[in-house]
Amino acid sequence: MANFTKEEIDVVVVGAGPSDEYVEHFNIKPKFQTCVESAFYNSGEKKWNVKSRNLTSGEIELYASDFLILATGENNEGYIPKMVGIENFKGEIIHSSDYRSGEKYKDKKVLVVGSGNSGMEIAFDLSNYGSHTSIVVRSPIHVLTREMVYIAMLLLKYLPISLIDTVIAKYAKFKFGNLAELGIPQPEEGPFSFKISKGRSPVIDVGAIDKIKLGQIKVLPKISEIKEHTVVFDNGDEHQFDAIIFATGYKNIATKWLKDYSSIFLEDGTLINWKGENGLYCAGFSKRGIAGISMDAIAIADDIKIVRGDKI
């Protein structure tokens, strides 16, 4: 049996590596090519024990720390929702994370489930490759262009979000027309207020809206049932498909390796709070983008400083 040594450090951060400049400035020692296998709070030592595997050498590495910060984000594992009859479908079912190109779907009937940025981009790509493309739009979304987002970012320095929402929403309606008539409902809140309150970013159009207007991409409502070769929708329509691509987001899988998570996550990985018990924190799970990550990082640093007093 291999002999392990346990390295004691102040803080363990589990997540993607920081930039070179950040590492140098703060004297951080990142461990690359390393996968965390488990983490638990050792009440006897009053420390977090983290077990990881070096993917290059295969060796087990153990760490003990006063604080544990999860910065893995929510986008850990592709999420395909449970649907009536999905197990009976005889065609291909994949998550958007496994999608590479629409070339293999030429002349095939393909359904994209999910109308976020990934879903719209995949639908556009499929249509370009000659597939008979449909997309499910279930929830209200805002659709903008990159130019609109750029203008909004400039205006944010000078104007309140409510006014920017009004300006950009009118610009979008002038550009795209009434999207509700195409089967794409829009939220009552403006695009940037909606991002803050609901965590849903605007869809950046890459050309899918024009294809929807031309009938090259068909918009369909919520799915009610999946059969062997067809899909039934809430409006009663039933269509045949060769493949279904789920662009339905990702789920947090930290609960699979984090043993003492009850103070910070529900069993399904849903966030309870950015701060847990015994020096456990998480950053980037609040669905507020880069701004949310920044706020989490500041709050965590401030809290650790309070806990440690004048040690830092």
PDB file of C-alpha atoms in Angstrom:
ATOM      1  CA  MET A   1       0.000   0.000   0.000  1.00  0.00           C
ATOM      2  CA  ALA A   2       1.322   3.441  -0.957  1.00  0.00           C
ATOM      3  CA  ASN A   3       2.459   5.886   1.707  1.00  0.00           C
ATOM      4  CA  PHE A   4       0.781   9.266   1.616  1.00  0.00           C
ATOM      5  CA  THR A   5       1.891  12.546   3.109  1.00  0.00           C
ATOM      6  CA  LYS A   6      -0.601  15.236   3.982  1.00  0.00           C
ATOM      7  CA  GLU A   7       0.307  18.810   3.099  1.00  0.00           C
ATOM      8  CA  GLU A   8      -1.132  21.422   5.461  1.00  0.00           C
ATOM      9  CA  ILE A   9      -2.046  24.755   3.897  1.00  0.00           C
ATOM     10  CA  ASP A  10      -4.301  27.689   4.762  1.00  0.00           C
ATOM     11  CA  VAL A  11      -6.819  27.551   1.910  1.00  0.00           C
ATOM     12  CA  VAL A  12      -7.679  24.973  -0.766  1.00  0.00           C
ATOM     13  CA  VAL A  13      -9.445  26.374  -3.843  1.00  0.00           C
ATOM     14  CA  VAL A  14     -10.999  23.761  -6.133  1.00  0.00           C
ATOM     15  CA  GLY A  15     -11.530  25.121  -9.648  1.00  0.00           C
ATOM     16  CA  ALA A  16      -9.896  26.291 -12.847  1.00  0.00           C
ATOM     17  CA  GLY A  17      -6.374  27.711 -12.669  1.00  0.00           C
ATOM     18  CA  PRO A  18      -5.884  31.479 -12.360  1.00  0.00           C
ATOM     19  CA  SER A  19      -3.983  33.645 -14.836  1.00  0.00           C
ATOM     20  CA  ASP A  20      -0.174  33.790 -14.790  1.00  0.00           C
ATOM     21  CA  GLU A  21      -0.189  37.423 -13.632  1.00  0.00           C
ATOM     22  CA  TYR A  22      -2.532  36.609 -10.760  1.00  0.00           C
ATOM     23  CA  VAL A  23      -0.412  33.630  -9.692  1.00  0.00           C
ATOM     24  CA  GLU A  24       2.777  35.699  -9.663  1.00  0.00           C
ATOM     25  CA  HIS A  25       1.284  38.692  -7.863  1.00  0.00           C
ATOM     26  CA  PHE A  26      -0.290  36.697  -5.018  1.00  0.00           C
ATOM     27  CA  ASN A  27       2.323  33.929  -4.886  1.00  0.00           C
ATOM     28  CA  ILE A  28      -0.268  31.225  -5.593  1.00  0.00           C
ATOM     29  CA  LYS A  29       0.893  27.657  -6.167  1.00  0.00           C
ATOM     30  CA  PRO A  30      -1.616  26.042  -8.549  1.00  0.00           C
ATOM     31  CA  LYS A  31      -1.695  22.264  -8.995  1.00  0.00           C
ATOM     32  CA  PHE A  32      -2.387  21.485 -12.638  1.00  0.00           C
ATOM     33  CA  GLN A  33      -3.341  18.094 -14.097  1.00  0.00           C
ATOM     34  CA  THR A  34      -4.926  17.242 -10.761  1.00  0.00           C
ATOM     35  CA  CYS A  35      -8.398  15.869 -10.094  1.00  0.00           C
ATOM     36  CA  VAL A  36     -10.114  16.104  -6.700  1.00  0.00           C
ATOM     37  CA  GLU A  37     -11.573  12.745  -5.687  1.00  0.00           C
ATOM     38  CA  SER A  38     -13.022  13.619  -2.281  1.00  0.00           C
ATOM     39  CA  ALA A  39     -13.162  16.280   0.410  1.00  0.00           C
ATOM     40  CA  PHE A  40     -14.552  16.151   3.932  1.00  0.00           C
ATOM     41  CA  TYR A  41     -14.340  18.089   7.178  1.00  0.00           C
ATOM     42  CA  ASN A  42     -12.231  16.346   9.807  1.00  0.00           C
ATOM     43  CA  SER A  43     -13.836  17.461  13.067  1.00  0.00           C
ATOM     44  CA  GLY A  44     -10.923  16.058  15.115  1.00  0.00           C
ATOM     45  CA  GLU A  45      -8.308  18.071  13.247  1.00  0.00           C
ATOM     46  CA  LYS A  46     -10.795  20.911  12.586  1.00  0.00           C
ATOM     47  CA  LYS A  47      -9.536  20.991   9.008  1.00  0.00           C
ATOM     48  CA  TRP A  48     -10.779  20.156   5.531  1.00  0.00           C
ATOM     49  CA  ASN A  49      -9.149  17.019   4.168  1.00  0.00           C
ATOM     50  CA  VAL A  50      -8.888  16.966   0.374  1.00  0.00           C
ATOM     51  CA  LYS A  51      -7.825  13.896  -1.588  1.00  0.00           C
ATOM     52  CA  SER A  52      -6.691  14.440  -5.178  1.00  0.00           C
ATOM     53  CA  ARG A  53      -5.039  12.416  -7.914  1.00  0.00           C
ATOM     54  CA  ASN A  54      -2.156  13.633 -10.059  1.00  0.00           C
ATOM     55  CA  LEU A  55      -3.324  12.811 -13.592  1.00  0.00           C
ATOM     56  CA  THR A  56       0.249  12.662 -14.888  1.00  0.00           C
ATOM     57  CA  SER A  57       1.828  10.366 -12.305  1.00  0.00           C
ATOM     58  CA  GLY A  58      -1.308   8.733 -10.929  1.00  0.00           C
ATOM     59  CA  GLU A  59      -0.164   9.456  -7.379  1.00  0.00           C
ATOM     60  CA  ILE A  60      -2.608  10.351  -4.603  1.00  0.00           C
ATOM     61  CA  GLU A  61      -2.077  13.757  -2.977  1.00  0.00           C
ATOM     62  CA  LEU A  62      -3.604  14.754   0.361  1.00  0.00           C
ATOM     63  CA  TYR A  63      -4.163  18.253   1.694  1.00  0.00           C
ATOM     64  CA  ALA A  64      -5.444  19.633   4.989  1.00  0.00           C
ATOM     65  CA  SER A  65      -6.661  23.218   5.177  1.00  0.00           C
ATOM     66  CA  ASP A  66      -8.579  25.595   7.411  1.00  0.00           C
ATOM     67  CA  PHE A  67     -10.751  26.766   4.526  1.00  0.00           C
ATOM     68  CA  LEU A  68     -12.156  25.111   1.394  1.00  0.00           C
ATOM     69  CA  ILE A  69     -13.401  27.221  -1.530  1.00  0.00           C
ATOM     70  CA  LEU A  70     -15.316  25.625  -4.409  1.00  0.00           C
ATOM     71  CA  ALA A  71     -14.745  27.575  -7.615  1.00  0.00           C
ATOM     72  CA  THR A  72     -15.719  24.838 -10.057  1.00  0.00           C
ATOM     73  CA  GLY A  73     -18.862  26.641 -11.160  1.00  0.00           C
ATOM     74  CA  GLU A  74     -22.176  25.005 -12.037  1.00  0.00           C
ATOM     75  CA  ASN A  75     -21.219  23.884 -15.525  1.00  0.00           C
ATOM     76  CA  ASN A  76     -19.787  20.531 -14.482  1.00  0.00           C
ATOM     77  CA  GLU A  77     -21.864  17.907 -16.270  1.00  0.00           C
ATOM     78  CA  GLY A  78     -24.332  18.093 -19.131  1.00  0.00           C
ATOM     79  CA  TYR A  79     -27.934  18.039 -17.920  1.00  0.00           C
ATOM     80  CA  ILE A  80     -30.682  16.197 -19.814  1.00  0.00           C
ATOM     81  CA  PRO A  81     -34.052  16.615 -18.068  1.00  0.00           C
ATOM     82  CA  LYS A  82     -36.352  13.699 -17.362  1.00  0.00           C
ATOM     83  CA  MET A  83     -39.162  13.554 -19.898  1.00  0.00           C
ATOM     84  CA  VAL A  84     -42.055  11.206 -20.429  1.00  0.00           C
ATOM     85  CA  GLY A  85     -40.985   8.457 -22.828  1.00  0.00           C
ATOM     86  CA  ILE A  86     -37.428   9.665 -23.411  1.00  0.00           C
ATOM     87  CA  GLU A  87     -36.105   6.148 -22.822  1.00  0.00           C
ATOM     88  CA  ASN A  88     -38.226   4.873 -25.720  1.00  0.00           C
ATOM     89  CA  PHE A  89     -36.741   7.122 -28.407  1.00  0.00           C
ATOM     90  CA  LYS A  90     -35.020   5.065 -31.120  1.00  0.00           C
ATOM     91  CA  GLY A  91     -33.050   7.928 -32.652  1.00  0.00           C
ATOM     92  CA  GLU A  92     -29.935   9.686 -31.360  1.00  0.00           C
ATOM     93  CA  ILE A  93     -30.016  11.671 -28.109  1.00  0.00           C
ATOM     94  CA  ILE A  94     -27.024  13.821 -27.137  1.00  0.00           C
ATOM     95  CA  HIS A  95     -26.230  16.798 -24.928  1.00  0.00           C
ATOM     96  CA  SER A  96     -24.993  19.993 -26.567  1.00  0.00           C
ATOM     97  CA  SER A  97     -21.587  19.498 -24.938  1.00  0.00           C
ATOM     98  CA  ASP A  98     -21.099  16.470 -27.222  1.00  0.00           C
ATOM     99  CA  TYR A  99     -22.168  18.303 -30.381  1.00  0.00           C
ATOM    100  CA  ARG A 100     -19.342  18.957 -32.837  1.00  0.00           C
ATOM    101  CA  SER A 101     -20.804  19.781 -36.255  1.00  0.00           C
ATOM    102  CA  GLY A 102     -24.043  19.666 -38.209  1.00  0.00           C
ATOM    103  CA  GLU A 103     -22.371  17.853 -41.095  1.00  0.00           C
ATOM    104  CA  LYS A 104     -23.490  14.381 -39.965  1.00  0.00           C
ATOM    105  CA  TYR A 105     -27.104  15.582 -39.724  1.00  0.00           C
ATOM    106  CA  LYS A 106     -27.502  16.680 -43.344  1.00  0.00           C
ATOM    107  CA  ASP A 107     -31.051  15.907 -44.585  1.00  0.00           C
ATOM    108  CA  LYS A 108     -32.002  14.551 -41.138  1.00  0.00           C
ATOM    109  CA  LYS A 109     -34.815  15.808 -38.936  1.00  0.00           C
ATOM    110  CA  VAL A 110     -33.231  17.234 -35.781  1.00  0.00           C
ATOM    111  CA  LEU A 111     -34.870  18.727 -32.703  1.00  0.00           C
ATOM    112  CA  VAL A 112     -32.882  21.122 -30.500  1.00  0.00           C
ATOM    113  CA  VAL A 113     -34.255  21.392 -26.970  1.00  0.00           C
ATOM    114  CA  GLY A 114     -33.238  24.644 -25.288  1.00  0.00           C
ATOM    115  CA  SER A 115     -33.236  28.182 -26.642  1.00  0.00           C
ATOM    116  CA  GLY A 116     -30.217  29.692 -24.918  1.00  0.00           C
ATOM    117  CA  ASN A 117     -27.060  30.668 -26.745  1.00  0.00           C
ATOM    118  CA  SER A 118     -25.922  27.071 -27.261  1.00  0.00           C
ATOM    119  CA  GLY A 119     -29.310  25.950 -28.544  1.00  0.00           C
ATOM    120  CA  MET A 120     -29.668  28.818 -31.006  1.00  0.00           C
ATOM    121  CA  GLU A 121     -26.112  28.429 -32.298  1.00  0.00           C
ATOM    122  CA  ILE A 122     -26.544  24.677 -32.798  1.00  0.00           C
ATOM    123  CA  ALA A 123     -29.866  25.181 -34.585  1.00  0.00           C
ATOM    124  CA  PHE A 124     -28.203  27.734 -36.873  1.00  0.00           C
ATOM    125  CA  ASP A 125     -25.301  25.381 -37.600  1.00  0.00           C
ATOM    126  CA  LEU A 126     -27.605  22.429 -38.292  1.00  0.00           C
ATOM    127  CA  SER A 127     -29.635  24.506 -40.729  1.00  0.00           C
ATOM    128  CA  ASN A 128     -26.459  25.620 -42.519  1.00  0.00           C
ATOM    129  CA  TYR A 129     -25.574  21.967 -43.050  1.00  0.00           C
ATOM    130  CA  GLY A 130     -28.957  21.177 -44.552  1.00  0.00           C
ATOM    131  CA  SER A 131     -30.755  19.456 -41.697  1.00  0.00           C
ATOM    132  CA  HIS A 132     -34.494  19.876 -41.151  1.00  0.00           C
ATOM    133  CA  THR A 133     -34.125  21.807 -37.899  1.00  0.00           C
ATOM    134  CA  SER A 134     -36.624  22.540 -35.141  1.00  0.00           C
ATOM    135  CA  ILE A 135     -36.010  24.197 -31.780  1.00  0.00           C
ATOM    136  CA  VAL A 136     -38.041  24.084 -28.580  1.00  0.00           C
ATOM    137  CA  VAL A 137     -38.573  27.510 -27.019  1.00  0.00           C
ATOM    138  CA  ARG A 138     -40.243  26.993 -23.665  1.00  0.00           C
ATOM    139  CA  SER A 139     -39.259  29.991 -21.548  1.00  0.00           C
ATOM    140  CA  PRO A 140     -39.218  33.729 -22.353  1.00  0.00           C
ATOM    141  CA  ILE A 141     -35.847  34.970 -23.653  1.00  0.00           C
ATOM    142  CA  HIS A 142     -34.266  38.191 -24.829  1.00  0.00           C
ATOM    143  CA  VAL A 143     -32.480  38.135 -28.183  1.00  0.00           C
ATOM    144  CA  LEU A 144     -29.830  40.786 -28.864  1.00  0.00           C
ATOM    145  CA  THR A 145     -26.916  41.348 -31.222  1.00  0.00           C
ATOM    146  CA  ARG A 146     -23.291  41.726 -30.147  1.00  0.00           C
ATOM    147  CA  GLU A 147     -23.529  45.386 -31.100  1.00  0.00           C
ATOM    148  CA  MET A 148     -26.442  45.892 -28.707  1.00  0.00           C
ATOM    149  CA  VAL A 149     -24.525  44.314 -25.833  1.00  0.00           C
ATOM    150  CA  TYR A 150     -21.470  46.445 -26.626  1.00  0.00           C
ATOM    151  CA  ILE A 151     -23.569  49.629 -26.602  1.00  0.00           C
ATOM    152  CA  ALA A 152     -25.192  48.595 -23.325  1.00  0.00           C
ATOM    153  CA  MET A 153     -21.804  48.012 -21.690  1.00  0.00           C
ATOM    154  CA  LEU A 154     -20.722  51.517 -22.683  1.00  0.00           C
ATOM    155  CA  LEU A 155     -23.957  53.071 -21.395  1.00  0.00           C
ATOM    156  CA  LEU A 156     -23.722  51.252 -18.059  1.00  0.00           C
ATOM    157  CA  LYS A 157     -20.984  53.689 -17.052  1.00  0.00           C
ATOM    158  CA  TYR A 158     -23.365  56.609 -17.310  1.00  0.00           C
ATOM    159  CA  LEU A 159     -26.997  55.443 -17.138  1.00  0.00           C
ATOM    160  CA  PRO A 160     -29.139  53.285 -14.816  1.00  0.00           C
ATOM    161  CA  ILE A 161     -29.916  49.729 -15.917  1.00  0.00           C
ATOM    162  CA  SER A 162     -33.657  50.481 -16.181  1.00  0.00           C
ATOM    163  CA  LEU A 163     -33.036  53.139 -18.826  1.00  0.00           C
ATOM    164  CA  ILE A 164     -30.539  50.953 -20.707  1.00  0.00           C
ATOM    165  CA  ASP A 165     -33.083  48.113 -20.706  1.00  0.00           C
ATOM    166  CA  THR A 166     -35.653  50.401 -22.314  1.00  0.00           C
ATOM    167  CA  VAL A 167     -33.258  51.641 -25.001  1.00  0.00           C
ATOM    168  CA  ILE A 168     -31.856  48.202 -25.897  1.00  0.00           C
ATOM    169  CA  ALA A 169     -35.294  46.519 -25.852  1.00  0.00           C
ATOM    170  CA  LYS A 170     -36.604  49.065 -28.363  1.00  0.00           C
ATOM    171  CA  TYR A 171     -33.477  48.627 -30.485  1.00  0.00           C
ATOM    172  CA  ALA A 172     -33.989  44.842 -30.445  1.00  0.00           C
ATOM    173  CA  LYS A 173     -37.646  45.140 -31.440  1.00  0.00           C
ATOM    174  CA  PHE A 174     -36.670  47.448 -34.319  1.00  0.00           C
ATOM    175  CA  LYS A 175     -34.032  44.919 -35.431  1.00  0.00           C
ATOM    176  CA  PHE A 176     -35.952  41.656 -35.046  1.00  0.00           C
ATOM    177  CA  GLY A 177     -39.606  42.685 -34.966  1.00  0.00           C
ATOM    178  CA  ASN A 178     -42.142  41.041 -32.654  1.00  0.00           C
ATOM    179  CA  LEU A 179     -40.466  37.761 -31.724  1.00  0.00           C
ATOM    180  CA  ALA A 180     -43.593  36.542 -29.926  1.00  0.00           C
ATOM    181  CA  GLU A 181     -45.205  36.172 -33.343  1.00  0.00           C
ATOM    182  CA  LEU A 182     -42.435  33.685 -34.189  1.00  0.00           C
ATOM    183  CA  GLY A 183     -43.122  31.650 -31.066  1.00  0.00           C
ATOM    184  CA  ILE A 184     -40.373  33.286 -29.006  1.00  0.00           C
ATOM    185  CA  PRO A 185     -41.894  34.950 -25.925  1.00  0.00           C
ATOM    186  CA  GLN A 186     -39.969  37.715 -24.193  1.00  0.00           C
ATOM    187  CA  PRO A 187     -39.693  38.465 -20.451  1.00  0.00           C
ATOM    188  CA  GLU A 188     -41.469  41.446 -18.959  1.00  0.00           C
ATOM    189  CA  GLU A 189     -38.179  42.612 -17.444  1.00  0.00           C
ATOM    190  CA  GLY A 190     -35.551  44.233 -19.651  1.00  0.00           C
ATOM    191  CA  PRO A 191     -32.574  42.143 -20.830  1.00  0.00           C
ATOM    192  CA  PHE A 192     -30.076  43.242 -18.187  1.00  0.00           C
ATOM    193  CA  SER A 193     -32.493  43.403 -15.251  1.00  0.00           C
ATOM    194  CA  PHE A 194     -33.614  39.898 -16.243  1.00  0.00           C
ATOM    195  CA  LYS A 195     -30.011  38.720 -16.144  1.00  0.00           C
ATOM    196  CA  ILE A 196     -29.583  40.084 -12.619  1.00  0.00           C
ATOM    197  CA  SER A 197     -32.887  38.797 -11.207  1.00  0.00           C
ATOM    198  CA  LYS A 198     -33.160  35.435 -12.989  1.00  0.00           C
ATOM    199  CA  GLY A 199     -29.562  34.702 -13.988  1.00  0.00           C
ATOM    200  CA  ARG A 200     -30.461  34.231 -17.665  1.00  0.00           C
ATOM    201  CA  SER A 201     -28.240  35.997 -20.167  1.00  0.00           C
ATOM    202  CA  PRO A 202     -29.645  37.414 -23.409  1.00  0.00           C
ATOM    203  CA  VAL A 203     -29.254  35.204 -26.475  1.00  0.00           C
ATOM    204  CA  ILE A 204     -26.719  36.699 -28.884  1.00  0.00           C
ATOM    205  CA  ASP A 205     -28.124  36.134 -32.360  1.00  0.00           C
ATOM    206  CA  VAL A 206     -25.711  34.588 -34.870  1.00  0.00           C
ATOM    207  CA  GLY A 207     -28.270  34.388 -37.667  1.00  0.00           C
ATOM    208  CA  ALA A 208     -30.863  31.980 -36.266  1.00  0.00           C
ATOM    209  CA  ILE A 209     -33.637  34.593 -36.156  1.00  0.00           C
ATOM    210  CA  ASP A 210     -33.416  35.213 -39.906  1.00  0.00           C
ATOM    211  CA  LYS A 211     -33.594  31.464 -40.522  1.00  0.00           C
ATOM    212  CA  ILE A 212     -36.646  31.220 -38.257  1.00  0.00           C
ATOM    213  CA  LYS A 213     -38.336  34.010 -40.236  1.00  0.00           C
ATOM    214  CA  LEU A 214     -37.526  32.177 -43.485  1.00  0.00           C
ATOM    215  CA  GLY A 215     -38.943  28.927 -42.126  1.00  0.00           C
ATOM    216  CA  GLN A 216     -35.578  27.171 -42.227  1.00  0.00           C
ATOM    217  CA  ILE A 217     -35.724  26.658 -38.461  1.00  0.00           C
ATOM    218  CA  LYS A 218     -39.098  25.736 -36.949  1.00  0.00           C
ATOM    219  CA  VAL A 219     -39.974  26.969 -33.443  1.00  0.00           C
ATOM    220  CA  LEU A 220     -41.921  24.487 -31.304  1.00  0.00           C
ATOM    221  CA  PRO A 221     -43.428  24.711 -27.782  1.00  0.00           C
ATOM    222  CA  LYS A 222     -42.762  22.608 -24.686  1.00  0.00           C
ATOM    223  CA  ILE A 223     -42.476  18.829 -25.081  1.00  0.00           C
ATOM    224  CA  SER A 224     -45.211  16.733 -23.480  1.00  0.00           C
ATOM    225  CA  GLU A 225     -44.057  13.246 -24.540  1.00  0.00           C
ATOM    226  CA  ILE A 226     -41.325  11.485 -26.489  1.00  0.00           C
ATOM    227  CA  LYS A 227     -42.172   8.326 -28.434  1.00  0.00           C
ATOM    228  CA  GLU A 228     -40.047   5.857 -30.421  1.00  0.00           C
ATOM    229  CA  HIS A 229     -39.720   8.039 -33.509  1.00  0.00           C
ATOM    230  CA  THR A 230     -41.791  11.123 -32.754  1.00  0.00           C
ATOM    231  CA  VAL A 231     -42.155  13.919 -30.214  1.00  0.00           C
ATOM    232  CA  VAL A 232     -45.505  15.243 -28.971  1.00  0.00           C
ATOM    233  CA  PHE A 233     -45.728  18.918 -28.005  1.00  0.00           C
ATOM    234  CA  ASP A 234     -47.972  20.876 -25.634  1.00  0.00           C
ATOM    235  CA  ASN A 235     -50.063  22.225 -28.506  1.00  0.00           C
ATOM    236  CA  GLY A 236     -50.927  18.674 -29.569  1.00  0.00           C
ATOM    237  CA  ASP A 237     -48.656  18.595 -32.607  1.00  0.00           C
ATOM    238  CA  GLU A 238     -46.553  15.478 -33.193  1.00  0.00           C
ATOM    239  CA  HIS A 239     -43.397  15.461 -35.348  1.00  0.00           C
ATOM    240  CA  GLN A 240     -40.921  12.797 -36.391  1.00  0.00           C
ATOM    241  CA  PHE A 241     -37.202  13.244 -35.613  1.00  0.00           C
ATOM    242  CA  ASP A 242     -33.987  11.366 -36.270  1.00  0.00           C
ATOM    243  CA  ALA A 243     -32.081  13.048 -33.442  1.00  0.00           C
ATOM    244  CA  ILE A 244     -32.685  15.188 -30.352  1.00  0.00           C
ATOM    245  CA  ILE A 245     -29.976  17.529 -29.084  1.00  0.00           C
ATOM    246  CA  PHE A 246     -30.453  18.814 -25.548  1.00  0.00           C
ATOM    247  CA  ALA A 247     -29.016  22.305 -24.999  1.00  0.00           C
ATOM    248  CA  THR A 248     -30.487  22.302 -21.511  1.00  0.00           C
ATOM    249  CA  GLY A 249     -27.527  23.478 -19.496  1.00  0.00           C
ATOM    250  CA  TYR A 250     -25.377  21.802 -16.906  1.00  0.00           C
ATOM    251  CA  LYS A 251     -25.636  20.557 -13.349  1.00  0.00           C
ATOM    252  CA  ASN A 252     -23.365  20.892 -10.372  1.00  0.00           C
ATOM    253  CA  ILE A 253     -21.699  17.584  -9.448  1.00  0.00           C
ATOM    254  CA  ALA A 254     -19.678  18.834  -6.465  1.00  0.00           C
ATOM    255  CA  THR A 255     -21.954  16.811  -4.174  1.00  0.00           C
ATOM    256  CA  LYS A 256     -20.480  13.628  -5.669  1.00  0.00           C
ATOM    257  CA  TRP A 257     -17.039  14.280  -4.148  1.00  0.00           C
ATOM    258  CA  LEU A 258     -17.760  16.794  -1.366  1.00  0.00           C
ATOM    259  CA  LYS A 259     -18.878  14.758   1.634  1.00  0.00           C
ATOM    260  CA  ASP A 260     -20.011  17.541   3.977  1.00  0.00           C
ATOM    261  CA  TYR A 261     -22.070  19.756   1.677  1.00  0.00           C
ATOM    262  CA  SER A 262     -25.408  20.034   3.517  1.00  0.00           C
ATOM    263  CA  SER A 263     -24.696  23.587   4.716  1.00  0.00           C
ATOM    264  CA  ILE A 264     -24.048  24.894   1.205  1.00  0.00           C
ATOM    265  CA  PHE A 265     -25.871  22.662  -1.354  1.00  0.00           C
ATOM    266  CA  LEU A 266     -29.071  20.688  -1.577  1.00  0.00           C
ATOM    267  CA  GLU A 267     -28.715  17.030  -2.588  1.00  0.00           C
ATOM    268  CA  ASP A 268     -29.262  17.872  -6.274  1.00  0.00           C
ATOM    269  CA  GLY A 269     -26.445  20.442  -6.191  1.00  0.00           C
ATOM    270  CA  THR A 270     -28.665  23.519  -5.908  1.00  0.00           C
ATOM    271  CA  LEU A 271     -26.909  26.342  -4.051  1.00  0.00           C
ATOM    272  CA  ILE A 272     -28.185  27.215  -0.570  1.00  0.00           C
ATOM    273  CA  ASN A 273     -25.658  29.898   0.329  1.00  0.00           C
ATOM    274  CA  TRP A 274     -22.189  31.054  -0.736  1.00  0.00           C
ATOM    275  CA  LYS A 275     -20.977  30.396   2.824  1.00  0.00           C
ATOM    276  CA  GLY A 276     -21.271  27.018   4.529  1.00  0.00           C
ATOM    277  CA  GLU A 277     -20.042  25.691   7.857  1.00  0.00           C
ATOM    278  CA  ASN A 278     -16.493  25.202   9.115  1.00  0.00           C
ATOM    279  CA  GLY A 279     -14.780  27.440   6.557  1.00  0.00           C
ATOM    280  CA  LEU A 280     -16.572  26.118   3.446  1.00  0.00           C
ATOM    281  CA  TYR A 281     -17.307  28.610   0.654  1.00  0.00           C
ATOM    282  CA  CYS A 282     -18.278  28.611  -3.014  1.00  0.00           C
ATOM    283  CA  ALA A 283     -17.776  31.144  -5.783  1.00  0.00           C
ATOM    284  CA  GLY A 284     -19.454  31.264  -9.174  1.00  0.00           C
ATOM    285  CA  PHE A 285     -22.646  29.343  -8.393  1.00  0.00           C
ATOM    286  CA  SER A 286     -25.024  32.311  -8.201  1.00  0.00           C
ATOM    287  CA  LYS A 287     -25.816  32.553 -11.958  1.00  0.00           C
ATOM    288  CA  ARG A 288     -24.749  36.208 -12.002  1.00  0.00           C
ATOM    289  CA  GLY A 289     -21.860  35.916 -14.443  1.00  0.00           C
ATOM    290  CA  ILE A 290     -18.452  37.541 -13.944  1.00  0.00           C
ATOM    291  CA  ALA A 291     -19.921  40.262 -11.729  1.00  0.00           C
ATOM    292  CA  GLY A 292     -21.377  37.616  -9.421  1.00  0.00           C
ATOM    293  CA  ILE A 293     -18.068  35.745  -9.235  1.00  0.00           C
ATOM    294  CA  SER A 294     -16.316  38.989  -8.304  1.00  0.00           C
ATOM    295  CA  MET A 295     -18.837  39.692  -5.530  1.00  0.00           C
ATOM    296  CA  ASP A 296     -18.479  36.133  -4.224  1.00  0.00           C
ATOM    297  CA  ALA A 297     -14.675  36.395  -4.176  1.00  0.00           C
ATOM    298  CA  ILE A 298     -14.734  39.666  -2.238  1.00  0.00           C
ATOM    299  CA  ALA A 299     -17.278  38.339   0.257  1.00  0.00           C
ATOM    300  CA  ILE A 300     -15.244  35.145   0.804  1.00  0.00           C
ATOM    301  CA  ALA A 301     -11.977  37.036   1.262  1.00  0.00           C
ATOM    302  CA  ASP A 302     -13.607  39.443   3.714  1.00  0.00           C
ATOM    303  CA  ASP A 303     -15.141  36.595   5.715  1.00  0.00           C
ATOM    304  CA  ILE A 304     -11.874  34.649   5.917  1.00  0.00           C
ATOM    305  CA  LYS A 305     -10.124  37.821   7.055  1.00  0.00           C
ATOM    306  CA  ILE A 306     -12.672  38.226   9.864  1.00  0.00           C
ATOM    307  CA  VAL A 307     -12.325  34.573  10.915  1.00  0.00           C
ATOM    308  CA  ARG A 308      -8.523  34.743  10.954  1.00  0.00           C
ATOM    309  CA  GLY A 309      -8.375  38.171  12.552  1.00  0.00           C
ATOM    310  CA  ASP A 310      -5.047  39.934  12.028  1.00  0.00           C
ATOM    311  CA  LYS A 311      -3.291  36.875  10.550  1.00  0.00           C
ATOM    312  CA  ILE A 312      -3.748  38.279   7.011  1.00  0.00           C
TER     313      ILE A 312
END
